[in-house]
PDB file of C-alpha atoms in Angstrom:
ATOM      1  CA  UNK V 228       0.000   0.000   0.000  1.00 60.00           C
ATOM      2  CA  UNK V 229       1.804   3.117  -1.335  1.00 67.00           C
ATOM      3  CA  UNK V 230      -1.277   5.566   0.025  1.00 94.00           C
ATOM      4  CA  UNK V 231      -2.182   5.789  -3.622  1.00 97.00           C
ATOM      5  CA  UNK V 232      -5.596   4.585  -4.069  1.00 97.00           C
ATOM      6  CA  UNK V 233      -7.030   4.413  -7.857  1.00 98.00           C
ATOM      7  CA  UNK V 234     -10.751   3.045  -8.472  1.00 97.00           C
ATOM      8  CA  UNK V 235     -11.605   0.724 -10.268  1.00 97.00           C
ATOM      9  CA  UNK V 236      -8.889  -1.185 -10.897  1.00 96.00           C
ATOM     10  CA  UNK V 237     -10.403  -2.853 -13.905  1.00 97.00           C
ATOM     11  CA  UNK V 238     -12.507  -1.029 -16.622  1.00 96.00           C
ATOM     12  CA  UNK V 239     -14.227  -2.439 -20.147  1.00 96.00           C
ATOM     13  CA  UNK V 240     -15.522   0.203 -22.056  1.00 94.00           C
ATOM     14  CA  UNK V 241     -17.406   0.711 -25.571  1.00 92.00           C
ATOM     15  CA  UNK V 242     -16.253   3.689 -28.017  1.00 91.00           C
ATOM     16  CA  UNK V 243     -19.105   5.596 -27.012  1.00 89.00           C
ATOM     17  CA  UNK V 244     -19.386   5.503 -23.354  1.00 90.00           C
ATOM     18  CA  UNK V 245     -18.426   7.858 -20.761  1.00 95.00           C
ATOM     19  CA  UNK V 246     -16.555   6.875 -17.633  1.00 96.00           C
ATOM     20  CA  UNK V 247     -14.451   8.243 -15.140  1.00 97.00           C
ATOM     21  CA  UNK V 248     -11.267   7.094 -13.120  1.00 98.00           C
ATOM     22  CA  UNK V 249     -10.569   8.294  -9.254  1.00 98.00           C
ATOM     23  CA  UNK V 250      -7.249   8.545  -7.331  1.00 98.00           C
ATOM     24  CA  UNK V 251      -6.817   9.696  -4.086  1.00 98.00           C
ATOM     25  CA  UNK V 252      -4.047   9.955  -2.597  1.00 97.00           C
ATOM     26  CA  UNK V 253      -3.172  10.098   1.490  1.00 95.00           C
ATOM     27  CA  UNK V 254       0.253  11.279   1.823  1.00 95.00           C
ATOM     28  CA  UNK V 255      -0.343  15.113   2.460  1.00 95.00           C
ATOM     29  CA  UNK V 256       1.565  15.917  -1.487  1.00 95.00           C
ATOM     30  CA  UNK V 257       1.166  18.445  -3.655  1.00 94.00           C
ATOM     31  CA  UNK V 258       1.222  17.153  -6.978  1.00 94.00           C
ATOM     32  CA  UNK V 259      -0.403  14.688  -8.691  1.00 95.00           C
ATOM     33  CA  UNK V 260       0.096  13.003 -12.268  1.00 95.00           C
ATOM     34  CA  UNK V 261      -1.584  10.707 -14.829  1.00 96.00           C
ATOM     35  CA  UNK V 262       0.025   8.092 -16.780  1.00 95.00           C
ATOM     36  CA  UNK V 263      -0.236   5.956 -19.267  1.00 96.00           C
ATOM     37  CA  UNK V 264       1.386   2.206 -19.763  1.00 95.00           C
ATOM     38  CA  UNK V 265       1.419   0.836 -22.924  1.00 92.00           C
ATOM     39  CA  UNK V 266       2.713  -2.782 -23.653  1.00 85.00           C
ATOM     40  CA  UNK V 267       6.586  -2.623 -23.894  1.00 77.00           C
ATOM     41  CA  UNK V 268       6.447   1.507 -23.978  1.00 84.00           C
ATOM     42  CA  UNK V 269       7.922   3.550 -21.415  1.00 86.00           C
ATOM     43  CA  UNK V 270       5.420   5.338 -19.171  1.00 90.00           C
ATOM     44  CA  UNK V 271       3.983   8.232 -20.900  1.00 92.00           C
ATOM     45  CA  UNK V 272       3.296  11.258 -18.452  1.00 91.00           C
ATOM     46  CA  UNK V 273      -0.477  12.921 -19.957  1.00 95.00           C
ATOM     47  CA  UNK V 274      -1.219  15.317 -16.678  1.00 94.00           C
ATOM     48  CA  UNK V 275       0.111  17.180 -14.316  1.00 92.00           C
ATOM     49  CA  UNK V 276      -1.267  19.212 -10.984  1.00 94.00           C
ATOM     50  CA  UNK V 277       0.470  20.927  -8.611  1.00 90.00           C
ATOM     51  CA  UNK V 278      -1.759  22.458  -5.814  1.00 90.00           C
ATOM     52  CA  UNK V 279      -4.997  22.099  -7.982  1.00 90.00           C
ATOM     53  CA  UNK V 280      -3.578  23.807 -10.694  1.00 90.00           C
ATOM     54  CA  UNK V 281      -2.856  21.607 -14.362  1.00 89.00           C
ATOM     55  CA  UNK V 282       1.173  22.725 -14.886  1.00 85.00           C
ATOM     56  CA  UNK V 283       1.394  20.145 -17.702  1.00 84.00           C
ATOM     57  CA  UNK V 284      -1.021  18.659 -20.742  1.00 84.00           C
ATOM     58  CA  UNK V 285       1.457  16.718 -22.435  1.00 83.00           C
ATOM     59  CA  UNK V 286      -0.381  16.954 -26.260  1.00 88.00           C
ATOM     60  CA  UNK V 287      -2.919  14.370 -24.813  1.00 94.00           C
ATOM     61  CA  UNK V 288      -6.407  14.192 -26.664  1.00 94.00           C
ATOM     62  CA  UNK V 289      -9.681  15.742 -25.578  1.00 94.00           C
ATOM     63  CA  UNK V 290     -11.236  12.450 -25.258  1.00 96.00           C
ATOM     64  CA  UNK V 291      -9.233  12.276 -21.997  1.00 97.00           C
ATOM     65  CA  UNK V 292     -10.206  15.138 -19.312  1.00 96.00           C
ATOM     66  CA  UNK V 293      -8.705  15.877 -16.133  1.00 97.00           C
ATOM     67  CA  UNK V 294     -10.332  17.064 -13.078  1.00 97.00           C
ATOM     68  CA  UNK V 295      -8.276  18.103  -9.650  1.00 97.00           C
ATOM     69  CA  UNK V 296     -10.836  19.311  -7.413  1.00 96.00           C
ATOM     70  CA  UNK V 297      -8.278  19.007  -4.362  1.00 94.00           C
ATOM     71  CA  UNK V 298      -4.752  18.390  -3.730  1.00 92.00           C
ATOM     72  CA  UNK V 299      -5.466  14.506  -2.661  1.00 95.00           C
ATOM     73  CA  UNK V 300      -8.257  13.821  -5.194  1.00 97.00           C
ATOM     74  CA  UNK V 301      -7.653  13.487  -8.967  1.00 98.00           C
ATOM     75  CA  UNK V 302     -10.131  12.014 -11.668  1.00 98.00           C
ATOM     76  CA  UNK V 303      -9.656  11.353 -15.549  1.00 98.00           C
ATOM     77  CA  UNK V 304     -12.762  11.376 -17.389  1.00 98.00           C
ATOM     78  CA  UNK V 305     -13.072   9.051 -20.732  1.00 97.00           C
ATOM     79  CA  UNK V 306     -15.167   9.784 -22.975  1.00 94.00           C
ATOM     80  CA  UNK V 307     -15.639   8.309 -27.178  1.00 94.00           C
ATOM     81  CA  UNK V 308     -12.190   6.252 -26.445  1.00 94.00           C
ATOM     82  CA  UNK V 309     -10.304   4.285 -29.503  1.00 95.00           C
ATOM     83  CA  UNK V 310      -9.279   0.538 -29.062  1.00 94.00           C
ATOM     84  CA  UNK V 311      -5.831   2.344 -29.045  1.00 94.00           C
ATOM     85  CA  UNK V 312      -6.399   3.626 -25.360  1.00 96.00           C
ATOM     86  CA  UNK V 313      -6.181   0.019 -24.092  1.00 96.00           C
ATOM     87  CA  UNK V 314      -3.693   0.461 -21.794  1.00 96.00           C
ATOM     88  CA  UNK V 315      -2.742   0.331 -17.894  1.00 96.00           C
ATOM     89  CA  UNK V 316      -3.738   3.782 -16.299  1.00 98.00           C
ATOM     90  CA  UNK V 317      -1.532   5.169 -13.421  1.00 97.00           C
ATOM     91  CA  UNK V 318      -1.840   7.842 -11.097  1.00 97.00           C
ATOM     92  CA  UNK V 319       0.945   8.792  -8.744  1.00 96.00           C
ATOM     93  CA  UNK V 320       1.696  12.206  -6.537  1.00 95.00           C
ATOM     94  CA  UNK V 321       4.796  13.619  -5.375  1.00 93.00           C
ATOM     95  CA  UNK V 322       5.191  16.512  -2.914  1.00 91.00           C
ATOM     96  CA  UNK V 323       5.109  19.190  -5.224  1.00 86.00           C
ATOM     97  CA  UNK V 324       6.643  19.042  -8.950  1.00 82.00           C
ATOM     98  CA  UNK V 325       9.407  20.393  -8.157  1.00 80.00           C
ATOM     99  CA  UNK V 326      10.253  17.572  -5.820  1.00 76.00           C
ATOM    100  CA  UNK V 327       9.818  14.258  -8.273  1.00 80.00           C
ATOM    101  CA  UNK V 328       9.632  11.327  -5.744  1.00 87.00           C
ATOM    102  CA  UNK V 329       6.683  10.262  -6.769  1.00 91.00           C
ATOM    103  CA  UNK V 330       4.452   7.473  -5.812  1.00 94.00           C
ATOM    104  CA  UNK V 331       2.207   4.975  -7.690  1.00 96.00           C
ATOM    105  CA  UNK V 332      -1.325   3.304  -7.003  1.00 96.00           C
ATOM    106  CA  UNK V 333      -2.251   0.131  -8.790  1.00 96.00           C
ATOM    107  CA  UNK V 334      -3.640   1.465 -11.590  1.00 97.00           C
ATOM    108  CA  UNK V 335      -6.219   0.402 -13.723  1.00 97.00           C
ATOM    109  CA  UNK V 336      -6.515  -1.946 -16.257  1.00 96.00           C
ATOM    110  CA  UNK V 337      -8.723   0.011 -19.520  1.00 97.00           C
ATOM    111  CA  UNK V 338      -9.793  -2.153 -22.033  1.00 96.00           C
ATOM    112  CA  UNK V 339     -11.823  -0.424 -24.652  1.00 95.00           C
ATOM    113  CA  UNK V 340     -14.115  -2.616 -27.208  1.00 94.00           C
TER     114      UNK V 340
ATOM    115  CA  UNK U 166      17.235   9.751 -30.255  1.00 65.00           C
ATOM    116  CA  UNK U 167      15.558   8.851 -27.035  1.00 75.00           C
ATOM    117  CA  UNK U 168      15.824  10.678 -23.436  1.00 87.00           C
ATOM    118  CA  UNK U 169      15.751   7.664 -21.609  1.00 92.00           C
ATOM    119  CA  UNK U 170      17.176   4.288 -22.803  1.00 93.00           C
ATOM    120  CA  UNK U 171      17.085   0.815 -20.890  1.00 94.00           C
ATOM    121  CA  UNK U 172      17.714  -2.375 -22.612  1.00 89.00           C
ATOM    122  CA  UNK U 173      14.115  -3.752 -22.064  1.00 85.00           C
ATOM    123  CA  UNK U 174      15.743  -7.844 -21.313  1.00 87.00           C
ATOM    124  CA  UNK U 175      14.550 -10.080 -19.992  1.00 92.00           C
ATOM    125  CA  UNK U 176      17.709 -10.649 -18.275  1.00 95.00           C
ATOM    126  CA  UNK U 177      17.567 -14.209 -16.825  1.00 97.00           C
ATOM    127  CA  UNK U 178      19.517 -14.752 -13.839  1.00 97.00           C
ATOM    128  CA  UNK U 179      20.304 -17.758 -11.363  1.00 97.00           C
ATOM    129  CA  UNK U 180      19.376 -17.012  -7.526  1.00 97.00           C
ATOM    130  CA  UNK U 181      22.218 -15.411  -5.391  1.00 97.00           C
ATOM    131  CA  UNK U 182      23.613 -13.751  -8.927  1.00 97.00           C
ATOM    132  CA  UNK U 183      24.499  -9.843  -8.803  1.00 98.00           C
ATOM    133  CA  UNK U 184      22.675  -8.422 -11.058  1.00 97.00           C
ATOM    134  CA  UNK U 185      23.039  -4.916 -13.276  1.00 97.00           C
ATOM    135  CA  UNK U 186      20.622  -2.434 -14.502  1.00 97.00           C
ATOM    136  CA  UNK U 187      21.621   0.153 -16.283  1.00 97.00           C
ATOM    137  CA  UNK U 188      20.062   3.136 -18.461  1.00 97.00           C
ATOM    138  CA  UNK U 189      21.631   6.111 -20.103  1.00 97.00           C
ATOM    139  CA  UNK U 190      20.109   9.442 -20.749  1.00 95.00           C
ATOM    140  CA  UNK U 191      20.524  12.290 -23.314  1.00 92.00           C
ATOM    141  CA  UNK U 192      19.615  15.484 -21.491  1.00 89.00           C
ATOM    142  CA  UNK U 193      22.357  16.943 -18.821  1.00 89.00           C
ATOM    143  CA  UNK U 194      18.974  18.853 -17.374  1.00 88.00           C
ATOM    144  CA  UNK U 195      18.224  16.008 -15.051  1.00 90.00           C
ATOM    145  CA  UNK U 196      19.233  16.088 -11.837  1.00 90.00           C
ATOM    146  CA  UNK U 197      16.946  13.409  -9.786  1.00 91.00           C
ATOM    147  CA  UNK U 198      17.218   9.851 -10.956  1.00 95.00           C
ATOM    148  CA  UNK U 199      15.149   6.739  -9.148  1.00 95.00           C
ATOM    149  CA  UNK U 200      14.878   2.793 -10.021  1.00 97.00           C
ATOM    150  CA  UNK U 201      10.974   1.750  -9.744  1.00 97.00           C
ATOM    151  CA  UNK U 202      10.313  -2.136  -9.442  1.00 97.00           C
ATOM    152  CA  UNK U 203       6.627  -3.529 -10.966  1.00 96.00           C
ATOM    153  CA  UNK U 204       5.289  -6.450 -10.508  1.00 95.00           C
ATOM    154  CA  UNK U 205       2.917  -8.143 -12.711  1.00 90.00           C
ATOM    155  CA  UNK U 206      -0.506  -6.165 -12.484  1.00 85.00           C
ATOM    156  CA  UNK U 207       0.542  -3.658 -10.421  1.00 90.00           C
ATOM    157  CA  UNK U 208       1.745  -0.220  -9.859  1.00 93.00           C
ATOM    158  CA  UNK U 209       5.325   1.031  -9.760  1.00 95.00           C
ATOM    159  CA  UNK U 210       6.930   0.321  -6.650  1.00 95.00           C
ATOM    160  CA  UNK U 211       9.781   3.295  -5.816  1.00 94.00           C
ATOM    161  CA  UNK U 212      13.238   1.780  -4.722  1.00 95.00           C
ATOM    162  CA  UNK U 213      15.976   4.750  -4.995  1.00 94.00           C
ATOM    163  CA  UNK U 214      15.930   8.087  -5.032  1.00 92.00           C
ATOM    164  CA  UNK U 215      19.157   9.898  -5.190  1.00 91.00           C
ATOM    165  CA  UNK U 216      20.627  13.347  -6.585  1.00 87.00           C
ATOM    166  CA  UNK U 217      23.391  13.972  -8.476  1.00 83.00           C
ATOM    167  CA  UNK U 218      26.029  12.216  -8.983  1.00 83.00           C
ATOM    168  CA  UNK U 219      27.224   8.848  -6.191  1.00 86.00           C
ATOM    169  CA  UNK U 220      26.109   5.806  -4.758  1.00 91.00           C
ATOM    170  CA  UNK U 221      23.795   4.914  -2.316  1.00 94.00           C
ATOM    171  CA  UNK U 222      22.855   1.794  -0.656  1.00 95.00           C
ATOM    172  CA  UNK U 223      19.834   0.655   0.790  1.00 95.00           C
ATOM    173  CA  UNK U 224      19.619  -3.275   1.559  1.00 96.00           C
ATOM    174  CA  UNK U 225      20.746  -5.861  -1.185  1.00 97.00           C
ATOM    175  CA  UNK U 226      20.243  -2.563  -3.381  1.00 97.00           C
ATOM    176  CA  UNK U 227      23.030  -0.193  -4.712  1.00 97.00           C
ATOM    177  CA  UNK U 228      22.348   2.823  -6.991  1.00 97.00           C
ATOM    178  CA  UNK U 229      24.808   4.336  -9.027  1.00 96.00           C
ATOM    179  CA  UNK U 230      25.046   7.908 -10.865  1.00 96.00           C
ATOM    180  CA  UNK U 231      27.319   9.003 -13.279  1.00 94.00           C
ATOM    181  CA  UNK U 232      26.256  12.389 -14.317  1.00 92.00           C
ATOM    182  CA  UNK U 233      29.332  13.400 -16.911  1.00 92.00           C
ATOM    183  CA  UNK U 234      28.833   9.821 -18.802  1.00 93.00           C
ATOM    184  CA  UNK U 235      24.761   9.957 -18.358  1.00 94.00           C
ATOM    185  CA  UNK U 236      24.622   6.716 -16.759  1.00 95.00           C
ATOM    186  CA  UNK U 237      22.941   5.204 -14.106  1.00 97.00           C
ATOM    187  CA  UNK U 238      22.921   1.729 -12.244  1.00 97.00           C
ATOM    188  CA  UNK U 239      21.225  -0.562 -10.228  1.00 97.00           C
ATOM    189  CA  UNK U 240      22.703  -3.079  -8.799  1.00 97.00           C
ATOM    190  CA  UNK U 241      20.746  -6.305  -6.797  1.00 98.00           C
ATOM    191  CA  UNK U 242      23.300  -8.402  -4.744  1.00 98.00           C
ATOM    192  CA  UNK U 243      22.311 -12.265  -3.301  1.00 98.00           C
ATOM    193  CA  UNK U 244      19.343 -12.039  -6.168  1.00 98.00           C
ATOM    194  CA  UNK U 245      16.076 -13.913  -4.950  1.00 97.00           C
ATOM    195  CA  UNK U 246      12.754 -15.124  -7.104  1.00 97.00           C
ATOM    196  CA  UNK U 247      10.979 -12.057  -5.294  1.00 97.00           C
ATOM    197  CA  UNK U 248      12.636  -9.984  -7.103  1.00 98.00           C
ATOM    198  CA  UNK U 249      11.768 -11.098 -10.472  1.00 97.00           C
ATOM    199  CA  UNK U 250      10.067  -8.032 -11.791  1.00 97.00           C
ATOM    200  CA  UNK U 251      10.490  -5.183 -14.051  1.00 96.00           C
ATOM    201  CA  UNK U 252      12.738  -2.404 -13.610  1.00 97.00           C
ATOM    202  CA  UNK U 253      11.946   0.840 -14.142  1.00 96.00           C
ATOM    203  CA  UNK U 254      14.631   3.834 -14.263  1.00 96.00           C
ATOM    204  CA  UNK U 255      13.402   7.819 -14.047  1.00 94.00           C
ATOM    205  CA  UNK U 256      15.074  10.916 -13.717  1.00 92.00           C
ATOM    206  CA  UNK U 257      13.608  14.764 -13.564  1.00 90.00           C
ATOM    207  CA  UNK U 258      14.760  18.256 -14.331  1.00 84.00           C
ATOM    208  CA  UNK U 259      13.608  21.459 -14.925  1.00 79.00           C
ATOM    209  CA  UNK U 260      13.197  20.951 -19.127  1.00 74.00           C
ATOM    210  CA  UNK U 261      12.805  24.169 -19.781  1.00 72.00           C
ATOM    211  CA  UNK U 262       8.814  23.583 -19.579  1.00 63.00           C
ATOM    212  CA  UNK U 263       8.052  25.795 -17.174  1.00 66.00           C
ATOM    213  CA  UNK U 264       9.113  25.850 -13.281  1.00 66.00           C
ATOM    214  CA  UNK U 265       8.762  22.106 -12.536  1.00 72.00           C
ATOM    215  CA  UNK U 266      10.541  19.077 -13.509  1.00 78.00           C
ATOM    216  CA  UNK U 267       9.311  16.237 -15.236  1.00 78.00           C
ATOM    217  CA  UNK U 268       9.819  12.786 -14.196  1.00 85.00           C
ATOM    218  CA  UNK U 269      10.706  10.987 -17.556  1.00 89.00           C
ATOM    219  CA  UNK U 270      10.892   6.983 -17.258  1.00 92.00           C
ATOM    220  CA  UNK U 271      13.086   4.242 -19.341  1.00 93.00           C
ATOM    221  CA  UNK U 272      11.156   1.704 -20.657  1.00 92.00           C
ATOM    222  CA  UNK U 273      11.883  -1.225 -18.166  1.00 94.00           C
ATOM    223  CA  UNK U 274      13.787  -3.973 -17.743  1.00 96.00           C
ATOM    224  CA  UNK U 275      12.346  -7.473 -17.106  1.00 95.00           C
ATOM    225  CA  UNK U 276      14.175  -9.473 -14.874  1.00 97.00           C
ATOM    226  CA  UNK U 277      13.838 -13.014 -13.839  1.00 97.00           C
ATOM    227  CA  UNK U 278      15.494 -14.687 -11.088  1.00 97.00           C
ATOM    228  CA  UNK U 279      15.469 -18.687 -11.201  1.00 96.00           C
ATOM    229  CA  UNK U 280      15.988 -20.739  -8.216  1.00 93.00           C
TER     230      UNK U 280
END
């Protein structure tokens, strides 16, 4: 347990739904981050926050929207996905992003059909 | 040309073996570098964090910075099966993006320790 909770940790979703993943993190940081993990790709960073505030949209599509309401709660909202999306979803926070020693939840598993 | 580069393996190993992971790195920018471990189905697990250049220990693990040949290590002495896994390595800087640093990752190294 790395006080990085993400929800759910498994997802199946058609082209034209809309769904939403949570992380909430316990550990009093600052910053929090999505990522993405593609088979045999390195993590690619899509989102940054840093006291509520986005500080980084790394050229990620619209169909994926970010929402930091608080400094421990961070969602990523899915909408009209590609079977290209497929991939492992992680969220981690650090204590600000200046200070990179960041931690991971579990992630979770998207599969879109 | 890559920022990050690991040799992605799998790097097959007999129990008690020392074992070395390495990555190099392109931009002279970063400053932090750290050695994740995931297991199957789950999240990255942080091992090292260090600064600069030098070692540090922490257990069985050694990590190793060499900031004028942009190289970094991590070594695993007395290998067990636990620690079959992937690898992952990461450094940050300030990129010239703006006031933070961004955490870049390698893109793993599988290893697997037999008994």
């Amino acid at each position: 347990e790395t006080g990085v909770t993400q929800t759910p940790r498994h997802l199946v979703m058609g082209m034209t739904n809309k769904k939403s993943l949570k992380c909430e993190q316990h550990l009093g940081h600052n910053a929090m981050y999505w990522y993405k993990q593609s088979a045999k790709k390195p993590l690619e960073l899509m989102f940054v926050y840093n006291f509520k505030e986005q500080t980084e949209n790394n050229s990620v599509p619209s169909r994926f929207s970010p929402e930091c309401p608080n400094s421990s709660h961070l969602f990523l909202h899915l909408h009209t996905l590609q079977p290209e999306d497929s991939a492992l979803y992680l969220c981690a926070s650090s204590l600000s992003d200046v200070n990179t020693e960041a931690f991971f939840g579990q992630g979770t598993r998207l599969t879109v059909v | 040309q890559k920022e990050v580069e690991q040799d992605p393996g799998p790097l097959s190993v007999p129990e008690g073996a020392i074992v070395s992971l390495n990555c190099t790195y392109s931009n002279s920018a970063f400053q932090y570098f750290m050695w994740y471990r995931q297991y199957s189905r789950k999240g990255p697990e942080l091992l090292m964090y260090t600064y600069s250049s030098g070692n540090k220990e922490d257990g069985r693990f050694t990590a190793q910075v060499d900031k004028s040949s942009k190289y970094i290590s991590l070594f695993i002495r007395d290998s067990q099966p636990s620690d079959s896994a992937t690898y992952l390595c990461a450094m940050s800087g300030n990129l010239g993006n703006g006031g933070y640093n961004k955490l870049i990752f390698g893109a793993g190294t599988r290893l697997a320790v037999h008994p």
